[in-house]
Amino acid sequence: MGMYFEDFEDAGEFVTAARLVTEADVRAFAELSGDRNPIHLDPAAARQAGFEGPIAHGALGLSVATGLANQLALTRGTLVALVGLSWRFRGPIYDDDQVTLHLRVSAKRATGNPARGLVTLAAELRNHRGEVVQDGEFVELIARRTPREEP
């Protein structure tokens, strides 16, 4: 079982295992999303746009980040819903970059439902050089271990 709302009080930082982003991932995402922009698929077009080579879709980076977060199992069985997110794209993710997700609790608050609370996790997706390539926040609705009493 994952962490309950109460457990996030002094949770510290969480770091995922590394995940390699491959050319095959980028091509599969292009097919799935329908976004076949040449900067993702064609080395010459990517270089012409000022990149070292083809770059992953920004949304692919976000998708990888949510998958890495899930693999931590922090909220397995306690997550009610992802209720919001904000996300920024800071730098490119290239084929064969290894990325890790760094999470820390930035806020938490009770809700009108005594069985649930909101936890905001600050997130940084970093490449193997330690550069933040994407960052933002996930706002999650998390079950409480012991529902608080109604006033």
Short mmCIF file of C-alpha atoms in Angstrom, two decimals:
data_model
loop_
_atom_site.label_atom_id
_atom_site.label_comp_id
_atom_site.label_asym_id
_atom_site.label_seq_id
_atom_site.Cartn_x
_atom_site.Cartn_y
_atom_site.Cartn_z
CA MET A 1 0.00 0.00 0.00
CA GLY A 2 1.20 3.49 -0.81
CA MET A 3 1.41 6.57 1.35
CA TYR A 4 -1.69 8.15 2.80
CA PHE A 5 -2.34 11.90 2.99
CA GLU A 6 -0.94 12.04 6.55
CA ASP A 7 2.30 10.35 5.48
CA PHE A 8 3.30 13.25 3.23
CA GLU A 9 3.97 15.63 6.16
CA ASP A 10 7.76 15.18 6.29
CA ALA A 11 8.21 13.01 3.25
CA GLY A 12 11.47 14.49 1.91
CA GLU A 13 12.56 13.93 -1.68
CA PHE A 14 11.90 10.90 -3.85
CA VAL A 15 14.08 9.98 -6.83
CA THR A 16 13.14 7.39 -9.42
CA ALA A 17 15.30 4.93 -11.25
CA ALA A 18 16.64 6.13 -14.59
CA ARG A 19 14.71 5.55 -17.79
CA LEU A 20 16.34 5.57 -21.22
CA VAL A 21 14.41 7.54 -23.87
CA THR A 22 15.09 5.86 -27.20
CA GLU A 23 14.56 6.71 -30.84
CA ALA A 24 11.97 3.90 -30.90
CA ASP A 25 10.08 5.63 -28.05
CA VAL A 26 10.02 8.91 -29.99
CA ARG A 27 8.86 7.21 -33.20
CA ALA A 28 6.15 5.26 -31.36
CA PHE A 29 4.95 8.46 -29.65
CA ALA A 30 4.87 10.25 -33.02
CA GLU A 31 2.62 7.51 -34.39
CA LEU A 32 0.43 7.39 -31.29
CA SER A 33 -0.02 11.16 -31.04
CA GLY A 34 0.00 11.98 -34.74
CA ASP A 35 2.71 14.61 -34.10
CA ARG A 36 5.24 13.87 -36.80
CA ASN A 37 7.07 17.20 -36.62
CA PRO A 38 10.44 16.64 -38.37
CA ILE A 39 12.42 17.90 -35.34
CA HIS A 40 11.39 14.67 -33.62
CA LEU A 41 12.18 12.31 -36.49
CA ASP A 42 14.70 13.83 -38.91
CA PRO A 43 18.27 14.59 -37.76
CA ALA A 44 18.79 17.23 -40.46
CA ALA A 45 15.56 19.07 -39.57
CA ALA A 46 16.44 18.94 -35.87
CA ARG A 47 19.92 20.37 -36.51
CA GLN A 48 18.45 23.07 -38.75
CA ALA A 49 16.18 24.03 -35.83
CA GLY A 50 19.25 24.39 -33.58
CA PHE A 51 19.25 21.03 -31.83
CA GLU A 52 22.06 18.46 -31.70
CA GLY A 53 19.72 15.85 -33.17
CA PRO A 54 16.10 14.72 -32.99
CA ILE A 55 14.34 15.60 -29.75
CA ALA A 56 11.58 13.85 -27.87
CA HIS A 57 8.13 15.42 -27.87
CA GLY A 58 7.50 17.55 -24.80
CA ALA A 59 4.38 15.52 -24.08
CA LEU A 60 6.46 12.34 -24.25
CA GLY A 61 8.67 13.74 -21.48
CA LEU A 62 5.60 14.48 -19.37
CA SER A 63 4.26 10.97 -20.04
CA VAL A 64 7.58 9.44 -19.01
CA ALA A 65 7.54 11.59 -15.85
CA THR A 66 4.09 10.33 -14.83
CA GLY A 67 5.17 6.75 -15.53
CA LEU A 68 8.30 7.15 -13.43
CA ALA A 69 6.22 8.63 -10.61
CA ASN A 70 3.89 5.63 -10.79
CA GLN A 71 6.82 3.22 -10.57
CA LEU A 72 7.74 4.69 -7.17
CA ALA A 73 4.39 3.30 -5.92
CA LEU A 74 4.10 6.25 -3.49
CA THR A 75 0.33 6.34 -3.83
CA ARG A 76 -0.45 2.80 -4.96
CA GLY A 77 -3.87 2.07 -3.53
CA THR A 78 -4.22 5.54 -1.97
CA LEU A 79 -4.38 7.79 -5.05
CA VAL A 80 -7.95 8.86 -5.75
CA ALA A 81 -7.20 11.12 -8.74
CA LEU A 82 -4.70 13.37 -10.43
CA VAL A 83 -6.65 16.62 -10.20
CA GLY A 84 -4.25 19.03 -11.85
CA LEU A 85 -0.79 19.75 -13.09
CA SER A 86 1.37 22.56 -14.32
CA TRP A 87 4.34 21.74 -16.52
CA ARG A 88 7.24 23.56 -18.15
CA PHE A 89 9.58 22.42 -20.88
CA ARG A 90 13.09 23.65 -19.99
CA GLY A 91 15.35 21.83 -22.42
CA PRO A 92 15.45 19.09 -25.02
CA ILE A 93 15.38 15.38 -24.37
CA TYR A 94 17.50 13.63 -26.97
CA ASP A 95 17.48 10.03 -28.16
CA ASP A 96 19.39 7.91 -25.64
CA ASP A 97 19.09 10.43 -22.79
CA GLN A 98 18.50 8.79 -19.43
CA VAL A 99 16.01 10.69 -17.30
CA THR A 100 15.08 10.53 -13.62
CA LEU A 101 12.20 12.16 -11.81
CA HIS A 102 12.78 14.04 -8.56
CA LEU A 103 9.70 14.67 -6.41
CA ARG A 104 9.15 16.58 -3.19
CA VAL A 105 6.03 17.63 -1.33
CA SER A 106 5.45 21.35 -1.88
CA ALA A 107 1.98 21.65 -0.30
CA LYS A 108 -0.83 19.68 1.25
CA ARG A 109 -4.27 20.64 2.42
CA ALA A 110 -7.48 19.13 3.64
CA THR A 111 -10.55 19.01 1.44
CA GLY A 112 -14.27 19.13 2.19
CA ASN A 113 -14.29 15.32 2.09
CA PRO A 114 -12.94 13.95 5.39
CA ALA A 115 -11.61 10.82 3.68
CA ARG A 116 -9.29 12.68 1.28
CA GLY A 117 -6.71 15.42 1.06
CA LEU A 118 -4.75 17.24 -1.65
CA VAL A 119 -1.00 16.80 -2.01
CA THR A 120 1.06 18.93 -4.40
CA LEU A 121 4.31 17.37 -5.56
CA ALA A 122 7.02 19.53 -7.10
CA ALA A 123 8.61 17.54 -9.90
CA GLU A 124 11.84 17.83 -11.88
CA LEU A 125 12.66 15.59 -14.82
CA ARG A 126 16.46 15.56 -15.13
CA ASN A 127 18.69 14.08 -17.79
CA HIS A 128 21.82 12.03 -17.06
CA ARG A 129 23.88 15.25 -17.05
CA GLY A 130 21.78 16.54 -14.13
CA GLU A 131 20.06 19.20 -16.26
CA VAL A 132 16.39 19.91 -15.54
CA VAL A 133 14.68 19.31 -18.88
CA GLN A 134 11.09 19.58 -17.61
CA ASP A 135 9.51 20.56 -14.33
CA GLY A 136 6.23 21.38 -12.71
CA GLU A 137 3.73 20.20 -10.15
CA PHE A 138 1.31 17.32 -9.81
CA VAL A 139 -1.77 17.90 -7.63
CA GLU A 140 -3.13 14.61 -6.36
CA LEU A 141 -6.17 13.68 -4.32
CA ILE A 142 -4.99 11.15 -1.73
CA ALA A 143 -6.92 8.97 0.70
CA ARG A 144 -6.54 9.66 4.42
CA ARG A 145 -5.50 6.86 6.72
CA THR A 146 -8.10 7.93 9.28
CA PRO A 147 -10.82 10.23 8.01
CA ARG A 148 -10.98 13.35 10.18
CA GLU A 149 -14.11 14.13 12.08
CA GLU A 150 -16.58 16.56 10.57
CA PRO A 151 -16.89 19.86 12.54
#
